[in-house]
Tab-separated table of C-alpha atoms and ligand atoms in Angstrom:
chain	number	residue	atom	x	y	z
A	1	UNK	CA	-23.452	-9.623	32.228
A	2	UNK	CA	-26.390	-8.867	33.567
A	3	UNK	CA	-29.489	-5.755	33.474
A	4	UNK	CA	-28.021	-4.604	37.255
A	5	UNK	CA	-24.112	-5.260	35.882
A	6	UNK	CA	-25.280	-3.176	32.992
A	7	UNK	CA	-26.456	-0.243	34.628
A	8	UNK	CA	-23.260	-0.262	37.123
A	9	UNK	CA	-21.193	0.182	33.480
A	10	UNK	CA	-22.773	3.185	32.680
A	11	UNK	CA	-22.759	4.820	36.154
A	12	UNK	CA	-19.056	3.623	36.341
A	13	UNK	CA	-18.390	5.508	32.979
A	14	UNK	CA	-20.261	8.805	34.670
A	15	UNK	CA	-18.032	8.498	37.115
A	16	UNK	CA	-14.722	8.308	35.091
A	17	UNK	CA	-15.682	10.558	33.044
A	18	UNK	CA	-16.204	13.275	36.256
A	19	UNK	CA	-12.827	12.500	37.272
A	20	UNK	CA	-11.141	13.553	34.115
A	21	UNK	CA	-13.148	16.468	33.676
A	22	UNK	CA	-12.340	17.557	37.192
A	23	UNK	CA	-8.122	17.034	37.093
A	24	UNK	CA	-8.724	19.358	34.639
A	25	UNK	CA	-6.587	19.672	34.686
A	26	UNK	CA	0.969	12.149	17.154
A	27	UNK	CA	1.654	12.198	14.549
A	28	UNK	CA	4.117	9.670	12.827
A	29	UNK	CA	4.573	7.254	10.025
A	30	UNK	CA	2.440	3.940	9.613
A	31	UNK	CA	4.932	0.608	9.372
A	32	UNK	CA	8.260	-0.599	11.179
A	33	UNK	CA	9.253	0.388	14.009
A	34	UNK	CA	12.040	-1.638	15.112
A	35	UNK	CA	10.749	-1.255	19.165
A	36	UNK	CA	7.319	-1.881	18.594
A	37	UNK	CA	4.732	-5.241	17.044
A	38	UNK	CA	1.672	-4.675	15.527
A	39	UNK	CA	-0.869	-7.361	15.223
A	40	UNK	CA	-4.369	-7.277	13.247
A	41	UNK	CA	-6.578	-9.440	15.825
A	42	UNK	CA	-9.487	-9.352	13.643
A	43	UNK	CA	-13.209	-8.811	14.605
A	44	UNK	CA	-15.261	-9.705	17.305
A	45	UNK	CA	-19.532	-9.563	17.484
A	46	UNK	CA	-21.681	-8.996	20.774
A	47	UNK	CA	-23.533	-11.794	21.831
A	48	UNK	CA	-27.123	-11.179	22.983
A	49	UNK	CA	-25.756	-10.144	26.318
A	50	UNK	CA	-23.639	-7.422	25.348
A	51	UNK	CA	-20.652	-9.890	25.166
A	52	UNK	CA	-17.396	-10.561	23.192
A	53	UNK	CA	-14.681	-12.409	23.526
A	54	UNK	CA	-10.999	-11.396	21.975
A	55	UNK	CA	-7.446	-13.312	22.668
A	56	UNK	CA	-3.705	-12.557	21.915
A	57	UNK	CA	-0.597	-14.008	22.121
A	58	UNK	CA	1.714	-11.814	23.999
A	59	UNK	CA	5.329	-12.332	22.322
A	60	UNK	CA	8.426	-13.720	24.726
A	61	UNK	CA	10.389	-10.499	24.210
A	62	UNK	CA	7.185	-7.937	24.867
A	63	UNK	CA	7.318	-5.774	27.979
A	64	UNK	CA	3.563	-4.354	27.200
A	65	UNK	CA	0.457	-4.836	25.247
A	66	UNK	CA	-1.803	-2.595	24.041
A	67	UNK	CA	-5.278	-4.045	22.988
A	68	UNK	CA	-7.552	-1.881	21.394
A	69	UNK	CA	-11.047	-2.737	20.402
A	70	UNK	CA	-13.063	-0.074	17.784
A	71	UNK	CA	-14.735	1.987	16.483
A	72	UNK	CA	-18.741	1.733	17.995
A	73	UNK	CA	-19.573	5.355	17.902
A	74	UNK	CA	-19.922	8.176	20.696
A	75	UNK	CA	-23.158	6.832	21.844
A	76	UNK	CA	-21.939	3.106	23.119
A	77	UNK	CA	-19.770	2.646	26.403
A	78	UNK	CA	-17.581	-0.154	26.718
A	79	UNK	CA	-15.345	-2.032	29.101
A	80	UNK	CA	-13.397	-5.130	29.967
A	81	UNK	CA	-15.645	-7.651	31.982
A	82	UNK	CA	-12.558	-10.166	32.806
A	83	UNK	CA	-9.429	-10.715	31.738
A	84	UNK	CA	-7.260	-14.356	31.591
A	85	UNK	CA	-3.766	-14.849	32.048
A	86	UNK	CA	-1.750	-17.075	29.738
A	87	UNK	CA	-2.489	-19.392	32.754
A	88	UNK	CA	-6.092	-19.265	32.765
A	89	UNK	CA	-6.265	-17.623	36.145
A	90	UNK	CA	-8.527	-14.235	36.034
A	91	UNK	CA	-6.097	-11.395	36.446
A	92	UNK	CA	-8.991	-8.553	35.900
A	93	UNK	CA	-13.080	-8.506	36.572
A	94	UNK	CA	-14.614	-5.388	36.561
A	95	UNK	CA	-16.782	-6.700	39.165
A	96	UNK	CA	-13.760	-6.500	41.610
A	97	UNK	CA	-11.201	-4.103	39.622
A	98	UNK	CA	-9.735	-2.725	42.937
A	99	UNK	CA	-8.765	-5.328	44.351
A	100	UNK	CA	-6.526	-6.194	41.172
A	101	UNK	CA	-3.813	-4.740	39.505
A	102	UNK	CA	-5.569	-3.597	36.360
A	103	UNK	CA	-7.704	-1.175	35.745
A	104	UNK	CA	-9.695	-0.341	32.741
A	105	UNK	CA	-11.181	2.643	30.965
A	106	UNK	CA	-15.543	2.719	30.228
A	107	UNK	CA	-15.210	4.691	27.417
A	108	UNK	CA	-17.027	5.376	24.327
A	109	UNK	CA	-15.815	4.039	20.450
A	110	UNK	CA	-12.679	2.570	21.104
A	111	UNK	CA	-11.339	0.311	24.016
A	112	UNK	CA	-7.745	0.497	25.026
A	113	UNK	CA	-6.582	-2.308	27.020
A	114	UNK	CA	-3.381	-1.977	28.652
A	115	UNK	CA	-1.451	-4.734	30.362
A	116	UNK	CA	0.792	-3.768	32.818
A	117	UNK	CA	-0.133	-1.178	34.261
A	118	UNK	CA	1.621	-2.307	38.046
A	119	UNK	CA	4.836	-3.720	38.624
A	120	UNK	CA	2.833	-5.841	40.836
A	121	UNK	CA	1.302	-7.605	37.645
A	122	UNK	CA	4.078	-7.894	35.219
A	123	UNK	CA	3.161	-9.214	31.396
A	124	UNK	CA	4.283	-12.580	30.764
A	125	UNK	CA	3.976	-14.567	27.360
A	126	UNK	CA	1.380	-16.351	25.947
A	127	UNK	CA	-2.214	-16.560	25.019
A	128	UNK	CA	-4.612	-13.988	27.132
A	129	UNK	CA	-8.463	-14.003	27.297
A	130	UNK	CA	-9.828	-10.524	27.158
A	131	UNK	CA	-13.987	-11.146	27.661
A	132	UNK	CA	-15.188	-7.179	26.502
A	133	UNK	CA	-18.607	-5.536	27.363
A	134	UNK	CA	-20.608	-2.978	25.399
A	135	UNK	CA	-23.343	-1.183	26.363
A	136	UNK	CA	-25.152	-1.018	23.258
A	137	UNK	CA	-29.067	-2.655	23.292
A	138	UNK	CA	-28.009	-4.143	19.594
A	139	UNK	CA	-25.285	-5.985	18.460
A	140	UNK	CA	-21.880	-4.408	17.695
A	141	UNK	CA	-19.081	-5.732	15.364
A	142	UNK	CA	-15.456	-4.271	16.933
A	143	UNK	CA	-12.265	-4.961	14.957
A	144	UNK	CA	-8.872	-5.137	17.384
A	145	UNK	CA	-5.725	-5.000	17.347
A	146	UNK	CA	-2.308	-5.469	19.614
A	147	UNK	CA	0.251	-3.253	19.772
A	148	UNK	CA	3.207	-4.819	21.486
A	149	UNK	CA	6.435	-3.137	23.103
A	150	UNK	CA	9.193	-5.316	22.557
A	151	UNK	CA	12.473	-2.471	23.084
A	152	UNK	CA	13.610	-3.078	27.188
A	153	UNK	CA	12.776	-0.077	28.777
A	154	UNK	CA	14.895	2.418	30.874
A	155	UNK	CA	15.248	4.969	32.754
A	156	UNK	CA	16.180	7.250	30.250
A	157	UNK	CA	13.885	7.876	27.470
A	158	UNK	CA	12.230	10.465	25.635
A	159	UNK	CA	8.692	11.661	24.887
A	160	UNK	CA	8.502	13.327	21.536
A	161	UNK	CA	5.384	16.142	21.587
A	162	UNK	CA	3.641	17.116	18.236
A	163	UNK	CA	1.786	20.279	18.814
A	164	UNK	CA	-1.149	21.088	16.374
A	165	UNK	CA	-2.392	24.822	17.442
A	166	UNK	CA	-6.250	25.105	16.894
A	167	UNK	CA	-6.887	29.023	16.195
A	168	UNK	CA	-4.908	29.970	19.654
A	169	UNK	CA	-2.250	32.530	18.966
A	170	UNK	CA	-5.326	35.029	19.484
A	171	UNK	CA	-5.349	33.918	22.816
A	172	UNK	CA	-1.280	33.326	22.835
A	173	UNK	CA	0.514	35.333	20.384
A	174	UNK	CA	3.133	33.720	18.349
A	175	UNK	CA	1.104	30.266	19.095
A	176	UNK	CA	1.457	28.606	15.314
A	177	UNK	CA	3.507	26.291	13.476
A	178	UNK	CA	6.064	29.084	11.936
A	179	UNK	CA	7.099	30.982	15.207
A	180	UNK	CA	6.068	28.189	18.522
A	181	UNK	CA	9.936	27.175	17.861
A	182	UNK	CA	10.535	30.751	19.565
A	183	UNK	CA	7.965	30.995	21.894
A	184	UNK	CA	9.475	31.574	25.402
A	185	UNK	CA	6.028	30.882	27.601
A	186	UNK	CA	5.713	27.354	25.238
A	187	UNK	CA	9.595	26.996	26.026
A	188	UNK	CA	9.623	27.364	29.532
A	189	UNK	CA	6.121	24.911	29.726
A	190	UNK	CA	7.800	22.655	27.754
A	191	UNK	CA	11.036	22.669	30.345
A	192	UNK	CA	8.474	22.403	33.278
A	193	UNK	CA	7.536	19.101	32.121
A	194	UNK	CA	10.454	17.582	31.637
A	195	UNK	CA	11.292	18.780	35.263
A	196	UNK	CA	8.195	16.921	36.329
A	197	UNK	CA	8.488	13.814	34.282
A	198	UNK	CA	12.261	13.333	35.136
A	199	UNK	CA	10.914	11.254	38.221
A	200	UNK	CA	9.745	8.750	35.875
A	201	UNK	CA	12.560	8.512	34.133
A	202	UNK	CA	11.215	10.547	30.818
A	203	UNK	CA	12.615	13.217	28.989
A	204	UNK	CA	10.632	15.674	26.393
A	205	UNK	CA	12.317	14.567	23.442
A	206	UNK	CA	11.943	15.725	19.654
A	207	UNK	CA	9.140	18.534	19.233
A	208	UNK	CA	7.053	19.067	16.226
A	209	UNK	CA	4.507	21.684	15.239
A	210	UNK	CA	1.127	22.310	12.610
A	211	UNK	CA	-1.149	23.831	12.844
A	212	UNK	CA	-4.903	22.296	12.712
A	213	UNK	CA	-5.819	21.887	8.750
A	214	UNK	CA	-9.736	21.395	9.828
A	215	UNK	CA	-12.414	23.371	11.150
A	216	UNK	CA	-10.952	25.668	13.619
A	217	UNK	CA	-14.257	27.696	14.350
A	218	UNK	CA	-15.443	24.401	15.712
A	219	UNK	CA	-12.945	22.864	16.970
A	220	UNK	CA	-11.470	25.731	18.741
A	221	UNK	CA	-13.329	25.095	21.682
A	222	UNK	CA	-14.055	20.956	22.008
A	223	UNK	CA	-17.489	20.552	23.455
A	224	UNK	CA	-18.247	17.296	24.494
A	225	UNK	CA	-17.237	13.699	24.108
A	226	UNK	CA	-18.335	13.849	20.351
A	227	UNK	CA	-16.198	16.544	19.497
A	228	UNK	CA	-13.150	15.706	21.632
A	229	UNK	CA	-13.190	12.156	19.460
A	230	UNK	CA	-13.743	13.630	15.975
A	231	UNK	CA	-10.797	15.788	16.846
A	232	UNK	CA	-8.502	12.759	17.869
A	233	UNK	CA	-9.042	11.482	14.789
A	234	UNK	CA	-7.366	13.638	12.851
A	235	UNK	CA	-4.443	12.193	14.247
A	236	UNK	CA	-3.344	9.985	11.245
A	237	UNK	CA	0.228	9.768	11.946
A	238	UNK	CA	1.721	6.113	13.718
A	239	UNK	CA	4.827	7.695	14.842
A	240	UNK	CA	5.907	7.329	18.879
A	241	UNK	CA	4.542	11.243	19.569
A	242	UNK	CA	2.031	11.941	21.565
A	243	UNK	CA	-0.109	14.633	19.657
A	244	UNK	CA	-1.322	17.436	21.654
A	245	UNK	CA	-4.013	19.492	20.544
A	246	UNK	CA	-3.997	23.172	21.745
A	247	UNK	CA	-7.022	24.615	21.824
A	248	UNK	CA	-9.265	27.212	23.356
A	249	UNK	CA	-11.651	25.832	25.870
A	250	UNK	CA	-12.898	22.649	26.231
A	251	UNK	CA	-16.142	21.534	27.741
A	252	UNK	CA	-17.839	18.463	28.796
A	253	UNK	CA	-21.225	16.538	27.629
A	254	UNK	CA	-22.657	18.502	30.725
A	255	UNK	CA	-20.991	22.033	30.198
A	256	UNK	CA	-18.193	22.018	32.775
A	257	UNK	CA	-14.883	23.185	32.199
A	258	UNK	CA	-11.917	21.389	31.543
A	259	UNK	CA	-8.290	22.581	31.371
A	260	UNK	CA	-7.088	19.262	29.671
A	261	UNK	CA	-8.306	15.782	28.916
A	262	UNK	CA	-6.543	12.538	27.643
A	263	UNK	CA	-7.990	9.770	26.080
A	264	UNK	CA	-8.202	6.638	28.237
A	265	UNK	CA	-6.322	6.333	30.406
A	266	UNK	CA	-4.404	4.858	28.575
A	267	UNK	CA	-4.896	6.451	25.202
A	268	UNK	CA	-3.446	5.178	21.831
A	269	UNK	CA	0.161	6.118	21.424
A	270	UNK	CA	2.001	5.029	18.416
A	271	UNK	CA	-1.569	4.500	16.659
A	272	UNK	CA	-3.408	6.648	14.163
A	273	UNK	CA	-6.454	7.636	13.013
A	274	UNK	CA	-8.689	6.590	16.162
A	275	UNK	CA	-10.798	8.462	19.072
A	276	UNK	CA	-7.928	7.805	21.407
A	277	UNK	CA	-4.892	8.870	19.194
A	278	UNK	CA	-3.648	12.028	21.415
A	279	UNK	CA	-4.849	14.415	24.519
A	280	UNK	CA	-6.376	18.206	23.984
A	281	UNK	CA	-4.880	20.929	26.516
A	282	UNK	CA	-5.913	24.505	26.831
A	283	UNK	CA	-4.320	27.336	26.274
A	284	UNK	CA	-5.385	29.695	29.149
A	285	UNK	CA	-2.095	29.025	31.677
A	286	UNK	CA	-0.137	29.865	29.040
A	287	UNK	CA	-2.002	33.168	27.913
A	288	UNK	CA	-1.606	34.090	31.722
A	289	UNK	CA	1.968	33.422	32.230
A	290	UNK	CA	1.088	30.650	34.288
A	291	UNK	CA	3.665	28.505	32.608
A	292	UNK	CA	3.957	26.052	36.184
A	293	UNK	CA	0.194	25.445	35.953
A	294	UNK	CA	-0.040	24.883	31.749
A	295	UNK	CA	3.276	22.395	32.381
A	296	UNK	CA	1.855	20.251	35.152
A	297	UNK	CA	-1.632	19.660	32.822
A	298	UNK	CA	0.637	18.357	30.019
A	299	UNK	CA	2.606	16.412	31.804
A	300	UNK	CA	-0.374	14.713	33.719
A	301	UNK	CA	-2.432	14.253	30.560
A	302	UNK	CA	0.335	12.497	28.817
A	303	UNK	CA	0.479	10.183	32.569
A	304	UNK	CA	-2.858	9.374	31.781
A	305	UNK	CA	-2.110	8.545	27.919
A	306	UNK	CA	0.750	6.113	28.692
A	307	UNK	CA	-1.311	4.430	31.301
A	308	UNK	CA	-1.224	5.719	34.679
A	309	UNK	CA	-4.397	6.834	36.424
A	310	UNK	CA	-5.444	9.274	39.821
A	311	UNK	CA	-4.013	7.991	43.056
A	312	UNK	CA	-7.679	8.718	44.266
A	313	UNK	CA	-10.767	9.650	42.250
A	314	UNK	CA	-12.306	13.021	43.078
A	315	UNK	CA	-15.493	11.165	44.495
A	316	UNK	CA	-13.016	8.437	46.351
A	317	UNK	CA	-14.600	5.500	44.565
A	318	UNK	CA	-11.322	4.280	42.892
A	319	UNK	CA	-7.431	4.125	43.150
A	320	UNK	CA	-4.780	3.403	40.964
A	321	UNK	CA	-3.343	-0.091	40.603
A	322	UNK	CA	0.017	1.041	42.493
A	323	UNK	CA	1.672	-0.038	45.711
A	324	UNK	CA	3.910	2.858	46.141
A	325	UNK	CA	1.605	5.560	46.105
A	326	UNK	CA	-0.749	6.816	48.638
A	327	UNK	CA	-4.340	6.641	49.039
A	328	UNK	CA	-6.458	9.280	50.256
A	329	UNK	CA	-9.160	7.921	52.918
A	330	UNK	CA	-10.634	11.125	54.000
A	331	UNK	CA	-13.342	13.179	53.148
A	332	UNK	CA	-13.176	15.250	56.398
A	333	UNK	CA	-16.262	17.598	55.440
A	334	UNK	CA	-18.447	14.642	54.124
A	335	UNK	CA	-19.578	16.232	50.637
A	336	UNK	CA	-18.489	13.644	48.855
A	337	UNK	CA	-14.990	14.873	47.520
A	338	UNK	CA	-11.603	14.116	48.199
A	339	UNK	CA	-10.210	17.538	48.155
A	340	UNK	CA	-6.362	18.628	47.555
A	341	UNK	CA	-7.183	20.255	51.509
A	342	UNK	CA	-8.282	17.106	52.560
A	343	UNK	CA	-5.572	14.445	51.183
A	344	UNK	CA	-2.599	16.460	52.032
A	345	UNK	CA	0.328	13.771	52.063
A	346	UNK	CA	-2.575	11.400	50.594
A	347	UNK	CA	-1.591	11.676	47.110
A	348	UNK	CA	-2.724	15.212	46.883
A	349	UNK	CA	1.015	16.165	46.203
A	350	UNK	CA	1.237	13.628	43.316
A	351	UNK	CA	1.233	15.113	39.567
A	352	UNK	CA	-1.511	12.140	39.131
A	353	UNK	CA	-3.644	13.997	41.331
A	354	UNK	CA	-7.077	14.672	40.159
A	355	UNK	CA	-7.083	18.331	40.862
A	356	UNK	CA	-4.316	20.545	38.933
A	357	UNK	CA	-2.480	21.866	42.581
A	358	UNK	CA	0.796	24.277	42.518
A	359	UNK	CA	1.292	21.214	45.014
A	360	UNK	CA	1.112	18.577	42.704
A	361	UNK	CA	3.972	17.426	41.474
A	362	UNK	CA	5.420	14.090	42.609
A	363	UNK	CA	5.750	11.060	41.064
A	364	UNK	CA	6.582	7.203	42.183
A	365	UNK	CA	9.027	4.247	41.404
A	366	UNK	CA	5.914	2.558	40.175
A	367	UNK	CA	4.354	4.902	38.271
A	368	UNK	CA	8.104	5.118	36.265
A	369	UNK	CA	7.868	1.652	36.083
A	370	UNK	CA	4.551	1.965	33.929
A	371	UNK	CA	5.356	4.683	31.534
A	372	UNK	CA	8.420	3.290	31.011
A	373	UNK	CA	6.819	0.085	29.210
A	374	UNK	CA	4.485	2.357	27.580
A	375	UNK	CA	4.681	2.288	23.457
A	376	UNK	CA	5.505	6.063	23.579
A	377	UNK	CA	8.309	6.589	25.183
A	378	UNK	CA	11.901	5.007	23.289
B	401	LIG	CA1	-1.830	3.558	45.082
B	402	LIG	CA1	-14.571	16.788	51.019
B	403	LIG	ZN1	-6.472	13.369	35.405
């Protein structure tokens, strides 16, 4: 890749990284699981261009795979530049990512890879090609690994949701491991996703609770990509949960408020220890009452961490990788935003949508097609 290519990476990553901030909208046990390969890749080293290459072996009996490429710190971006099939043919280029059925994250100190992520590009077996850019001037040493679902999905699984509670039951009393069991606004969030994710064919299964054993002064409110990372990794646990951390506020690198943010998409599910290992939600719907609002960020943050991504991006310049779901093609007032006004019956009334709507709720055959083939889910 090129100087020019180079510099489109890092404005791409600007822009992904604007998206999530604006839709602003696990713990477990390391070994056998009976659903679920893991592989040790090995490493990988840049080449003078910013290059590496990676390959795996996708098993006969695997309905995803879940590459992921780390750690290289908070201060390198990094992305798939193409991607072979078992047949040599070039399935992803990041070049030309919309007009393919992939799509993949630029995203600091660890890569997930994700493959499917359409029903329109289905995983098939053999040996893939996975050619990975990083931004970095030097060169960088990655070690990767697969994570391979080999348990047939349906559509009728569950979601299991470990809460760790960051200093919040100021803001939400009753908000800590010994009495969330009890908590009716929690409760009736918790029922509001399962409302909204029973379109996909999900359920909120088992729910756990802790509360966070770190620095809660600090990471109370998470304050940039740096923070948001560290705090990820605290997730040790290997166990199919997807660990939410509830916290106070949460800001981005350039100050703006966010209500929730995922890792990804996708994130890491089923793997511990890594900048990617779980999604941080606020607490301030649920301190209002506002249980509706608090259950559609979960339940779209936890879209993003199995794999699924905005039907449009808030400045237009992307899509998801799905037939079935709409695309919104106009910007009526020309500032450079595909608003929920603008896109009504353009996605806007999708729970993928960008912007956290009391309209946004629906979901797609396709988009249950994904998450169901997702690691977490079982
Ligand atoms: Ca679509
Ligand atoms: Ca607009
Ligand atoms: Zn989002």
């Amino acid at each position: 890749m090129n100087t020019l290519s180079f510099q489109y990476i890092l404005l791409g990553g600007t822009i992904l990284a604007a998206s999530l901030a604006a839709c602003d909208g696990g713990k477990g046990d390391t070994g056998f699981d009976e659903g679920l390969i893991r592989e040790d890749l090995g490493s990988t080293t840049t080449d003078t261009a910013g290059g590496a290459d990676i390959s795996f072996e996708a098993p006969a009996d695997a309905v995803s795979a879940l590459i992921t490429c780390g750690p290289y710190g908070y201060d390198t971006l990094a992305t798939a530049e193409t991607i072979t099939d078992p047949n040599g043919g070039t399935i992803f280029s990041y070049e030309t990512d919309q007009g393919t059925a992939l799509r993949m994250p630029v995203t600091d100190d660890l890569l997930p890879v994700l493959i499917p992520q359409s029903p329109d590009l289905d995983l098939t077996a053999g040996i893939y090609g996975i050619r990975l850019y990083f931004s970095a001037s030097g060169a960088v040493t990655v070690g990767c690994n697969a994570l391979y679902r080999v348990q047939e999905p349906t559509a009728s699984q569950t979601v299991d949701i470990h809460f760790v509670f960051v200093g919040v039951d100021g803001d939400v009393p009753g908000l800590n491991a010994f009495s969330a069991v009890d908590n009716a606004p929690l409760n009736e969030t918790l029922a509001g996703v399962g409302e909204l994710w029973a379109g996909l064919g999900l359920a909120v299964g088992e729910v756990t609770y802790a509360d966070f054993a770190g620095d809660v002064e600090l990471y109370n409110s998470v304050d940039g990509a740096t923070e948001f990372g560290n705090l990820l990794k605290t997730n040790t646990s290997e166990d199919r949960a997807v660990t939410l951390f509830m916290v106070g506020a949460i800001t981005d690198d350039d100050g703006a408020t966010i209500l929730g943010q995922a890792a990804g998409p996708p994130g890491a599910p089923a793997i511990g220890g890594t900048s990617k290992s779980g999604a941080v939600v606020t607490v301030g719907f649920l301190a209002d009452g506002d249980t509706d609002t608090e259950a559609r960020i979960i339940a779209h943050e936890v879209g993003h961490f199995m794999g699924l991504f905005h039907p449009t991006e808030k400045d237009g310049s992307g899509h998801d990788p799905l037939s079935d779901t709409p695309e919104c093609t106009s910007d009526a007032d020309g500032n450079g935003t595909y608003a929920s006004d603008e896109c009504g019956g353009q996605g806007a009334d999708y729970l993928m949508w960008w912007a956290a709507s009391a309209a946004s709720v629906n979901t797609s055959d396709d988009q249950g097609w994904v998450v169901q083939r997702s690691a977490l889910p079982h």
